[in-house]
Coordinates of C-alpha atoms in Angstrom, one line a residue:
M26 CA 78.7 103.9 20.5
P27 CA 77.2 102.2 17.3
L28 CA 80.8 100.5 16.7
F29 CA 80.9 99.2 20.1
W30 CA 77.7 97.0 19.6
V31 CA 78.8 96.1 15.9
V32 CA 82.0 94.5 17.8
L33 CA 80.2 93.1 20.6
W34 CA 78.0 91.2 18.2
S35 CA 80.8 89.9 16.1
T36 CA 82.2 88.4 18.7
L37 CA 79.3 86.7 20.3
P38 CA 79.0 83.6 17.6
P39 CA 82.8 82.9 18.2
L40 CA 82.1 83.2 22.2
A41 CA 78.9 80.6 21.9
L42 CA 81.1 78.0 20.6
F43 CA 82.7 77.7 23.8
C44 CA 81.2 75.7 26.9
D45 CA 82.4 74.7 30.2
P46 CA 83.2 72.1 31.6
D47 CA 82.1 70.5 28.4
C48 CA 80.0 70.6 25.3
C49 CA 77.8 67.5 26.4
T50 CA 74.4 68.2 27.0
V51 CA 72.3 66.0 29.0
H52 CA 69.8 64.1 26.9
E53 CA 67.0 61.8 28.3
S54 CA 65.4 59.4 25.5
S55 CA 61.5 59.9 25.7
S56 CA 61.3 56.3 23.8
L57 CA 62.0 53.3 26.0
Q58 CA 63.5 51.5 23.0
N59 CA 66.3 54.0 22.7
V60 CA 67.4 53.6 26.1
S61 CA 70.7 51.9 26.6
P62 CA 70.9 48.6 28.8
L63 CA 72.9 50.4 31.2
L64 CA 70.2 53.1 31.9
K65 CA 67.9 50.4 32.0
S66 CA 69.6 49.0 34.9
L67 CA 70.3 52.1 36.6
Q68 CA 67.8 52.6 39.9
C69 CA 68.2 55.2 42.2
H70 CA 66.4 55.9 45.4
N71 CA 67.0 58.6 48.1
D72 CA 66.0 59.0 51.8
Y73 CA 64.3 62.1 51.3
E74 CA 66.7 64.0 53.5
S75 CA 70.5 63.7 52.9
Y76 CA 71.4 61.3 49.9
V77 CA 70.3 59.7 46.7
Y78 CA 71.3 55.8 46.4
C79 CA 72.0 54.3 43.0
K80 CA 73.1 50.9 41.7
W81 CA 73.7 49.7 38.2
R82 CA 75.0 46.7 36.1
E83 CA 78.2 47.3 34.5
H84 CA 78.4 45.9 31.0
E85 CA 81.1 43.9 29.4
N86 CA 83.7 45.0 32.4
I87 CA 83.4 48.7 31.5
K88 CA 84.1 50.7 34.9
L89 CA 82.2 53.7 34.6
Q90 CA 81.4 56.6 36.8
L91 CA 77.9 58.0 37.7
W92 CA 77.8 61.8 37.9
F93 CA 74.9 64.2 38.7
K94 CA 73.7 67.2 36.9
T95 CA 73.6 70.2 39.0
K96 CA 72.6 73.8 38.5
N97 CA 76.1 75.2 37.2
N98 CA 78.1 72.1 37.3
R99 CA 78.3 68.1 37.7
E100 CA 78.9 66.2 40.9
Q101 CA 80.1 62.8 41.2
C102 CA 78.0 59.9 42.8
M103 CA 80.7 58.3 45.0
P104 CA 81.1 54.6 45.0
H105 CA 79.3 52.8 48.3
G106 CA 79.8 49.3 49.2
A107 CA 81.2 46.6 47.4
E108 CA 80.6 45.5 43.9
V109 CA 78.5 42.3 43.4
Q110 CA 78.9 39.9 40.5
N111 CA 75.9 37.5 39.6
A112 CA 76.0 34.6 37.5
S113 CA 75.9 36.3 34.1
E114 CA 79.2 37.9 34.8
H115 CA 77.6 41.6 35.3
R116 CA 78.9 43.3 38.3
T117 CA 76.4 45.2 40.2
V118 CA 77.9 48.9 41.5
H119 CA 76.5 51.0 44.4
C120 CA 77.0 54.7 44.9
R121 CA 75.9 57.3 47.1
Y122 CA 75.3 61.2 46.3
E123 CA 75.2 63.3 49.0
T124 CA 72.6 66.3 48.4
R125 CA 69.9 68.3 50.0
A126 CA 67.7 68.8 47.3
F127 CA 64.6 67.1 48.0
S128 CA 61.3 68.6 47.2
I129 CA 58.2 67.7 44.9
G130 CA 59.3 69.1 41.4
I131 CA 63.3 68.3 41.9
K132 CA 64.7 65.8 39.6
H133 CA 68.2 64.2 40.1
T134 CA 69.6 63.2 36.7
G135 CA 72.1 61.2 36.3
F136 CA 74.8 60.4 33.7
F137 CA 77.7 58.1 33.0
L138 CA 81.6 58.9 32.5
K139 CA 84.4 56.8 31.6
N140 CA 86.8 58.8 33.2
K141 CA 87.3 62.1 34.0
T142 CA 89.6 63.1 31.1
L143 CA 87.2 61.6 28.4
S144 CA 87.4 63.5 25.3
L145 CA 84.4 63.0 23.8
C146 CA 83.0 66.1 25.0
P147 CA 85.6 68.7 24.5
S148 CA 85.4 72.4 25.7
V149 CA 85.5 73.8 22.2
P150 CA 83.1 71.9 19.7
H151 CA 83.7 70.5 16.2
K152 CA 83.5 72.6 13.1
P153 CA 80.1 72.5 11.9
L154 CA 80.1 70.5 8.1
D155 CA 79.2 72.2 4.9
L156 CA 76.4 70.1 3.6
S157 CA 77.2 71.2 -0.1
Q158 CA 80.5 69.6 0.6
H159 CA 79.6 66.3 2.2
L160 CA 76.4 65.7 0.2
R161 CA 76.2 62.4 -1.6
A162 CA 73.7 61.2 -4.4
R163 CA 72.3 57.8 -4.2
P164 CA 74.1 55.0 -5.6
P165 CA 72.8 53.8 -9.0
V166 CA 70.4 50.6 -9.1
N167 CA 69.9 47.7 -11.5
L168 CA 73.6 47.0 -12.8
S169 CA 73.4 44.5 -15.2
T170 CA 75.7 43.3 -18.2
H171 CA 75.2 41.4 -21.4
D172 CA 77.3 40.3 -24.3
G173 CA 78.2 42.9 -26.7
G174 CA 78.4 40.7 -29.8
D175 CA 82.1 41.5 -31.0
G176 CA 83.9 40.5 -28.0
G177 CA 82.9 43.5 -25.9
R178 CA 80.6 43.9 -22.8
W179 CA 77.7 46.3 -22.5
L180 CA 76.9 47.3 -19.0
S181 CA 73.8 49.1 -18.0
W182 CA 72.1 50.4 -14.7
S183 CA 69.1 52.7 -13.6
S184 CA 69.3 56.1 -12.3
P185 CA 68.2 56.1 -8.3
Y186 CA 65.8 59.2 -8.9
A187 CA 63.8 57.7 -11.6
T188 CA 60.8 59.9 -10.5
S189 CA 62.9 63.2 -10.7
P190 CA 63.8 64.3 -14.1
S191 CA 65.3 67.3 -13.3
L192 CA 67.9 65.4 -11.2
N193 CA 69.0 62.8 -13.7
K194 CA 69.5 65.5 -16.0
N195 CA 72.5 67.0 -13.5
L196 CA 73.8 63.3 -12.7
T197 CA 77.0 62.2 -13.9
Y198 CA 78.3 58.3 -13.3
Q199 CA 81.6 56.9 -13.1
L200 CA 82.1 53.2 -14.0
S201 CA 85.0 51.2 -12.8
F202 CA 86.1 47.6 -13.5
K203 CA 88.9 45.1 -12.9
T204 CA 89.8 41.9 -13.1
D205 CA 89.6 39.7 -9.8
R206 CA 93.3 39.4 -9.5
Q207 CA 93.7 43.3 -9.9
D208 CA 93.9 45.4 -7.2
N209 CA 93.5 48.8 -8.9
W210 CA 90.1 49.8 -10.7
T211 CA 90.1 51.1 -14.0
S212 CA 87.6 54.3 -14.1
E213 CA 85.5 55.6 -16.9
D214 CA 83.2 58.8 -16.6
V215 CA 79.8 58.6 -18.3
T216 CA 76.9 61.0 -18.9
N217 CA 74.4 58.2 -19.7
T218 CA 73.2 55.1 -18.0
S219 CA 75.0 52.2 -19.9
M220 CA 78.5 52.0 -21.6
K221 CA 80.1 49.2 -23.8
L222 CA 83.5 48.0 -22.9
E223 CA 85.5 47.5 -26.1
K224 CA 87.2 44.3 -26.8
P225 CA 90.7 45.8 -26.5
L226 CA 90.0 46.8 -23.0
L227 CA 89.3 43.1 -21.7
L228 CA 91.7 40.3 -21.2
P229 CA 90.6 36.8 -22.4
G230 CA 89.9 34.3 -20.0
R231 CA 89.7 36.5 -16.7
R232 CA 86.9 37.2 -14.3
Y233 CA 86.1 41.2 -14.4
E234 CA 84.2 42.9 -11.7
A235 CA 82.3 46.3 -12.3
R236 CA 80.6 49.0 -10.4
V237 CA 79.3 52.3 -10.8
R238 CA 78.5 55.4 -8.8
A239 CA 76.6 58.6 -9.5
R240 CA 77.0 62.4 -8.4
A241 CA 74.9 65.3 -8.6
S242 CA 75.5 69.0 -9.4
V243 CA 75.8 69.4 -5.5
G244 CA 77.8 67.3 -3.3
Q245 CA 80.3 64.3 -3.7
W246 CA 80.2 61.1 -5.7
S247 CA 77.5 58.5 -4.2
D248 CA 78.5 55.0 -2.7
W249 CA 79.5 52.4 -5.2
S250 CA 76.6 50.2 -6.7
P251 CA 76.7 46.5 -4.7
V252 CA 79.6 44.5 -5.8
V253 CA 82.2 44.6 -3.3
T254 CA 81.4 46.3 0.4
W255 CA 83.4 46.4 3.2
H256 CA 83.7 48.2 6.9
T257 CA 86.3 49.9 8.7
E258 CA 86.5 49.5 12.8
E259 CA 85.9 52.7 14.7
D260 CA 88.3 53.7 17.5
T261 CA 86.6 54.2 21.0
G262 CA 86.8 57.9 21.7
Q263 CA 87.0 58.9 17.8
F264 CA 84.2 61.3 16.7
P265 CA 82.0 59.5 14.3
S266 CA 81.9 60.5 10.7
L267 CA 78.4 61.8 9.2
H268 CA 77.5 60.5 5.7
C269 CA 74.6 62.3 4.0
V270 CA 72.8 61.1 0.9
L271 CA 70.6 63.0 -1.4
D272 CA 66.7 61.3 -1.2
G273 CA 65.2 64.0 -3.4
E274 CA 65.0 67.5 -4.2
K275 CA 64.3 68.8 -0.8
E276 CA 65.4 65.4 1.4
V277 CA 68.6 64.1 2.5
M278 CA 69.1 60.9 4.5
C279 CA 72.1 61.1 6.9
S280 CA 73.7 58.2 8.9
W281 CA 76.6 57.8 11.5
E282 CA 78.0 54.9 13.3
V283 CA 79.1 54.7 17.0
S284 CA 80.7 51.8 18.6
R285 CA 78.7 49.8 20.9
E286 CA 80.8 50.7 23.9
V287 CA 80.5 54.2 23.5
D288 CA 76.7 53.8 22.7
L289 CA 76.3 52.9 26.1
F290 CA 77.0 56.2 27.9
I291 CA 77.2 58.8 25.1
T292 CA 74.9 59.7 22.3
Y293 CA 75.0 61.8 19.1
E294 CA 72.6 64.2 17.9
L295 CA 72.2 65.7 14.6
A296 CA 71.9 69.4 14.5
C297 CA 71.3 71.9 11.9
R298 CA 72.0 75.6 11.1
P299 CA 71.1 77.6 7.9
N300 CA 74.6 79.5 8.3
Q301 CA 77.6 80.1 10.2
T302 CA 76.2 82.4 12.4
A303 CA 73.1 81.1 13.3
P304 CA 72.5 78.7 16.4
S305 CA 72.5 74.9 15.8
K306 CA 69.2 73.4 16.4
R307 CA 68.3 69.6 16.8
C308 CA 66.9 68.4 13.7
C309 CA 66.4 64.7 14.5
G310 CA 64.4 63.8 17.1
N311 CA 63.9 60.1 16.7
P312 CA 66.7 58.5 14.4
K313 CA 66.5 55.0 13.6
I314 CA 68.9 52.6 15.3
S315 CA 70.6 49.1 13.7
S316 CA 73.5 47.3 14.3
D317 CA 75.9 45.4 11.8
L318 CA 76.5 41.7 11.6
S319 CA 79.2 41.6 14.4
R320 CA 76.9 44.0 16.5
A321 CA 80.1 45.8 17.4
V322 CA 78.8 49.3 15.9
M323 CA 75.4 50.9 16.1
R324 CA 74.2 52.7 13.3
Y325 CA 71.9 55.6 13.5
S326 CA 70.1 57.3 10.5
C327 CA 67.8 60.1 10.2
S328 CA 65.9 61.9 7.5
L329 CA 65.8 65.4 7.1
T330 CA 62.8 66.7 4.7
D331 CA 61.9 70.5 3.5
I332 CA 65.6 71.5 3.5
E333 CA 68.0 73.5 1.1
P334 CA 70.8 71.0 0.9
S335 CA 73.1 73.7 -0.7
H336 CA 73.0 76.1 2.2
L337 CA 72.4 74.1 5.4
L338 CA 75.2 73.4 7.7
L339 CA 75.0 69.8 9.6
E340 CA 76.9 68.6 12.9
L341 CA 77.1 66.0 15.5
L342 CA 76.6 67.1 18.9
P343 CA 77.6 64.7 21.8
A344 CA 75.3 64.1 24.9
H345 CA 75.5 62.1 28.2
N346 CA 72.7 59.2 28.3
A347 CA 71.2 60.3 31.2
K348 CA 68.0 59.3 33.1
S349 CA 66.1 61.3 35.8
F350 CA 64.3 60.2 38.8
K351 CA 61.7 62.3 40.7
A352 CA 63.1 62.8 44.5
D353 CA 59.5 62.3 45.9
Q354 CA 58.4 59.2 43.9
H355 CA 61.8 57.5 44.5
I356 CA 62.1 57.1 48.2
R357 CA 63.4 54.3 50.4
P358 CA 62.7 54.7 53.8
K359 CA 64.7 53.3 56.6
P360 CA 63.9 50.0 58.4
P361 CA 62.2 49.9 61.5
Q362 CA 64.1 49.8 64.8
Q363 CA 64.2 47.6 67.8
V364 CA 62.0 44.9 66.7
K365 CA 61.2 42.6 69.6
V366 CA 58.7 39.6 70.4
R367 CA 57.3 39.1 73.5
K368 CA 54.6 36.4 75.1
K369 CA 51.2 37.9 75.7
D370 CA 48.7 35.8 77.3
S371 CA 49.1 32.4 75.1
N372 CA 50.0 34.6 71.9
W373 CA 53.2 36.1 70.6
M374 CA 53.5 40.2 70.4
V375 CA 55.9 41.3 67.9
E376 CA 56.8 45.3 68.6
W377 CA 59.1 47.6 66.8
M378 CA 59.8 51.5 66.9
E379 CA 59.2 54.2 63.9
P380 CA 62.6 54.7 62.3
N381 CA 63.6 58.3 62.2
T382 CA 62.5 59.4 58.6
A383 CA 61.1 62.9 57.1
S384 CA 57.9 64.1 58.4
E385 CA 56.5 65.0 54.9
F386 CA 55.4 61.3 54.4
R387 CA 53.7 58.5 56.4
L388 CA 54.9 55.0 56.5
Y389 CA 53.3 51.7 56.9
Y390 CA 55.2 48.4 57.6
Q391 CA 55.0 44.6 56.7
V392 CA 55.7 41.9 59.0
W393 CA 57.2 38.6 57.7
Y394 CA 57.6 35.4 59.9
Y395 CA 58.5 31.9 59.2
R396 CA 60.1 29.0 60.2
T397 CA 63.5 29.0 61.0
Q398 CA 64.0 25.7 59.1
D399 CA 61.3 26.1 56.5
Q400 CA 61.4 29.5 55.0
G401 CA 58.6 28.2 52.3
S402 CA 56.0 28.4 55.3
A403 CA 56.7 32.1 55.4
V404 CA 53.6 34.7 56.1
L405 CA 53.4 38.2 54.8
L406 CA 51.4 40.6 56.9
N407 CA 50.6 44.3 56.0
I408 CA 50.1 46.6 59.0
S409 CA 48.4 49.6 58.7
A410 CA 49.9 53.2 59.0
G411 CA 50.4 54.4 62.7
S412 CA 50.2 50.7 64.3
M413 CA 53.5 49.5 65.3
S414 CA 52.6 45.9 66.8
L415 CA 51.2 42.4 65.5
S416 CA 49.9 39.6 67.7
I417 CA 50.6 36.5 66.4
L418 CA 48.3 33.8 67.5
D419 CA 49.9 30.6 69.0
A420 CA 47.5 28.4 67.4
S421 CA 48.5 29.2 64.0
L422 CA 52.1 28.1 64.7
V423 CA 53.7 24.7 64.8
P424 CA 54.2 23.7 68.5
S425 CA 58.0 23.4 69.5
Q426 CA 59.2 25.3 66.7
R427 CA 61.8 28.3 66.2
Y428 CA 60.4 31.0 64.4
Q429 CA 62.0 34.0 63.0
V430 CA 60.2 37.7 62.1
R431 CA 61.5 40.8 60.1
V432 CA 60.2 44.1 59.6
R433 CA 60.4 46.4 57.0
S434 CA 59.0 50.2 56.3
L435 CA 57.0 51.4 53.2
V436 CA 55.8 55.0 51.9
V437 CA 51.9 55.4 52.5
P438 CA 51.1 55.6 48.4
A439 CA 49.9 59.0 48.3
H440 CA 51.7 62.2 46.9
Y441 CA 55.0 60.4 47.8
N442 CA 55.9 57.0 46.8
G443 CA 58.9 54.5 46.5
I444 CA 60.2 51.0 47.3
P445 CA 60.3 49.3 50.7
S446 CA 63.3 49.5 52.9
E447 CA 65.4 46.9 53.9
W448 CA 64.2 44.1 56.3
T449 CA 65.2 44.2 59.8
D450 CA 67.4 41.6 61.0
P451 CA 65.9 38.5 62.2
V452 CA 64.3 37.8 65.8
E453 CA 63.9 34.5 66.8
W454 CA 61.5 32.8 69.5
T455 CA 59.9 29.3 70.2
S456 CA 56.9 28.4 69.9
H457 CA 54.5 26.7 72.9
E458 CA 54.8 22.7 73.5
A459 CA 51.6 21.0 72.1
T460 CA 48.7 20.5 74.4
W461 CA 46.1 17.9 73.9
S462 CA 42.4 19.2 73.1
L463 CA 39.2 17.8 74.4
T464 CA 38.5 15.6 71.6
T465 CA 42.1 14.1 71.5
Q466 CA 41.7 13.4 75.2
I467 CA 38.4 11.7 74.8
Y468 CA 39.7 9.5 72.0
F469 CA 42.9 8.5 74.3
I470 CA 40.4 7.2 77.1
I471 CA 38.1 5.5 74.9
S472 CA 41.3 3.5 73.4
V473 CA 42.8 3.0 76.6
F474 CA 39.1 1.4 77.8
V475 CA 38.7 -0.8 74.9
A476 CA 42.5 -1.9 75.4
A477 CA 41.8 -3.0 79.0
V478 CA 38.7 -4.7 78.2
F479 CA 40.2 -6.7 75.2
L480 CA 43.2 -7.4 77.5
T481 CA 40.7 -8.7 80.3
L482 CA 38.8 -10.9 78.1
Y483 CA 41.9 -12.3 76.8
C484 CA 43.2 -13.1 80.1
T485 CA 39.9 -14.3 81.7
I486 CA 38.6 -16.4 79.0
P487 CA 41.2 -18.9 78.6
A488 CA 41.6 -19.1 82.7
C489 CA 37.6 -19.8 83.0
Q490 CA 38.1 -22.6 80.2
R491 CA 40.7 -24.3 82.0
R492 CA 38.4 -24.1 85.7
A493 CA 35.5 -25.4 83.6
V494 CA 37.8 -28.2 82.4
L495 CA 39.0 -29.2 86.0
W496 CA 35.5 -29.1 87.3
V497 CA 34.2 -31.3 85.0
D498 CA 37.1 -33.9 85.7
S499 CA 36.7 -33.4 89.5
V500 CA 33.1 -34.3 89.2
P501 CA 32.3 -38.4 90.3
S502 CA 31.2 -40.4 87.8
P503 CA 30.8 -44.2 87.6
G504 CA 33.0 -44.0 84.3
K505 CA 35.6 -42.7 86.3
S506 CA 35.5 -45.6 89.3
K507 CA 38.4 -47.8 89.5
I508 CA 36.7 -50.7 90.8
L509 CA 34.1 -50.6 88.0
S510 CA 37.1 -50.5 85.6
E511 CA 38.9 -53.3 86.7
Q512 CA 35.4 -55.0 86.9
D513 CA 34.9 -54.4 83.4
M514 CA 38.2 -55.4 82.5
K515 CA 37.4 -59.0 84.0
G516 CA 34.4 -59.3 82.6
S517 CA 30.2 -58.3 83.0
I518 CA 28.8 -58.2 86.0
T519 CA 26.4 -60.7 86.9
S520 CA 23.6 -61.1 89.5
N521 CA 26.0 -62.5 92.1
S522 CA 27.9 -59.6 92.1
L523 CA 25.4 -57.0 91.8
L524 CA 26.0 -54.2 94.6
S525 CA 24.1 -54.2 97.9
L526 CA 24.3 -50.7 99.0
S527 CA 23.4 -50.1 102.8
L528 CA 22.5 -46.6 102.5
S529 CA 19.3 -45.7 100.6
C530 CA 18.2 -42.2 99.4
S531 CA 14.9 -40.9 100.6
S532 CA 14.7 -38.3 97.3
S533 CA 16.8 -36.8 95.0
N534 CA 18.0 -33.9 97.4
A535 CA 19.2 -36.2 100.1
L536 CA 22.5 -35.7 101.6
L537 CA 24.9 -38.4 101.0
W538 CA 26.4 -38.1 104.7
P539 CA 24.3 -39.4 107.3
T540 CA 23.7 -38.0 110.5
K541 CA 24.9 -39.5 113.8
D542 CA 21.6 -41.1 115.0
A543 CA 20.9 -42.6 111.7
E544 CA 24.7 -43.7 111.7
N545 CA 24.4 -45.4 114.9
N546 CA 21.2 -47.2 114.2
Y547 CA 22.6 -48.2 110.8
L548 CA 25.7 -49.8 112.5
E549 CA 23.4 -51.4 115.1
Q550 CA 21.3 -52.9 112.3
N551 CA 23.9 -54.2 110.3
E552 CA 26.8 -55.0 112.6
G553 CA 26.2 -59.0 111.6
C554 CA 26.1 -57.9 108.1
W555 CA 29.6 -56.5 108.1
K556 CA 31.0 -59.4 110.1
C557 CA 29.8 -61.9 107.5
D558 CA 32.1 -63.2 104.8
S559 CA 30.0 -63.2 102.2
P560 CA 29.4 -60.2 100.0
L561 CA 25.7 -59.8 100.2
C562 CA 24.2 -60.4 103.6
P563 CA 21.2 -62.9 103.5
A564 CA 18.7 -60.4 105.1
Q565 CA 19.7 -57.6 102.6
K566 CA 19.9 -59.7 99.6
V567 CA 18.4 -58.2 96.5
K568 CA 17.3 -59.5 93.5
S569 CA 19.5 -59.1 90.4
T570 CA 16.4 -57.5 88.2
D571 CA 16.0 -55.1 91.0
T572 CA 17.3 -51.8 89.4
S573 CA 16.2 -49.5 92.3
S574 CA 19.2 -50.5 94.5
M575 CA 21.5 -48.1 92.8
S576 CA 20.7 -44.6 91.1
F577 CA 23.3 -42.3 89.4
S578 CA 21.5 -39.0 89.0
G579 CA 24.1 -36.1 88.0
P580 CA 26.9 -36.0 90.2
Y581 CA 25.5 -37.9 93.1
I582 CA 25.1 -41.5 93.5
F583 CA 21.7 -42.4 95.2
C584 CA 21.3 -45.6 96.9
Q585 CA 18.4 -47.5 98.6
V586 CA 18.8 -49.8 101.9
S587 CA 15.9 -52.0 103.5
Y588 CA 15.5 -50.4 106.6
S589 CA 12.5 -48.1 107.5
Q590 CA 14.1 -45.6 109.2
P591 CA 14.9 -42.4 107.5
V592 CA 18.4 -41.5 106.7
S593 CA 19.8 -37.8 105.6
I594 CA 22.8 -37.9 103.4
V595 CA 25.3 -35.0 102.4
R596 CA 26.6 -34.0 99.6
Y597 CA 29.8 -34.9 97.9
P598 CA 32.2 -32.6 98.9
E599 CA 31.4 -32.8 102.5
F600 CA 32.0 -36.5 102.0
L601 CA 35.4 -35.9 101.0
K602 CA 36.0 -33.6 104.0
H603 CA 35.0 -36.7 106.8
S604 CA 37.7 -38.9 104.8
N605 CA 38.3 -40.6 108.1
A606 CA 35.3 -42.4 108.0
N607 CA 35.4 -46.4 107.3
Y608 CA 33.0 -46.6 104.7
K609 CA 33.2 -49.8 102.3
L610 CA 31.5 -50.8 98.8
F611 CA 30.9 -54.4 98.4
L612 CA 30.8 -55.5 95.0

């Protein structure tokens, strides 16, 4: 029985070296600075029922597959939808992972693979390195040269461990030199920090190059001191080489280089173990990362302290760059259903139906409406949980314009969280035609009234002016008499040509037209006068100095006669009506 347990324990270490399906563990960086750009672009959300939806940006046309870690294995996130390429030539890839694992505390951890046969994570791990065989000393410093005086040349340098006398005693150096036209180096082993190259070893008139390196009692030769430096390119998929440099008695600086393409989805972790049978433990939690000048290679470095370099075993363990998403904090609900717009009174009512979703969380909604021709006038409103309608006031809309409305769902932030759903398809409607307000109507009526008054005045004033001119022209006056005008043309009026009027006016208000009785009396009394040839009858002659025989007052002509009976006269308009009467005026 004891022999059985001895055999069993002897077989456990080799068995522990095998892993299935690959030896890559899942590594999730705790620092955002060390996260690859590929993982930064990865976004995943779920419906908290049946699937996880993810998208990411491909870098430099490297096609990768997204896998999710399961309890015992891994499952691929299947491509979903078409790839979208943006202006920066980065394609956005979408995939969908079918799963039923949804609850608080569940994580969906994804990582990338270039293809299914990628050999970066073999089923058999690499053999660990013996630190004593891969340990290097630090290169010498302050290499300088000066003339030896006899044609030779002195070369001197300083120990890289100036503060550690015990290490300096065990250091040996190797000096190499050559001309700039030679390909091979000439090397000399030295135990101190200076050496003289004798004249026979040097060729006259040539340019020489020299370098020096050191080796401790444990490990290999150090790198050469600075003279000439170069770097070899690492193929994709090649396991990186580990380089370690002794920094102190119990301090080692290890570094390794990875191509930028592999570094997007694979990382390497430094693991240590004291002997072959002990399990490997990660001994570098946060390595320093830098890149070369061409930015084609990423350089990782890690300092190991308080170790025994002669007994420590080191190895690099590959791991998938992964990113985890909490299922209850990355929910993307389904959009609302059956969105419609109907007229209610003078306003508009937007209504929708709640989508089919899990019952563990609640939803609230956002409504986005805008003019079809001007999306810059958009209005975004939050609708509280439980409400599935919104009333839009018609007064807030531009009249006779086409509008569109969209609705989306959001998770009520409490124990659950996520991102909004997609917007629903737009629903269109046309706002009411414009109506005049009371103020507008008052302004319009006042404007019409003012315009009417203006037009009336514009048309009536010139007409009144024309009528006034015609009336003035129609009023009789001595200045308009043709007889007076002709007489005026012949000469001035003498006393023999004075007018003797047969009619006299009793007052200024007397009528010009006589009554019939007065007319008969007048005719009888003056019958002889009308028949005489003399322009002035003897019985009615007046003196030339009598100015009362003719009177002009306004539009009427007032005359005096010698008879004593009163005579009534009429106004000038009635006088014109009786134009058939034979009246004569004598001058």
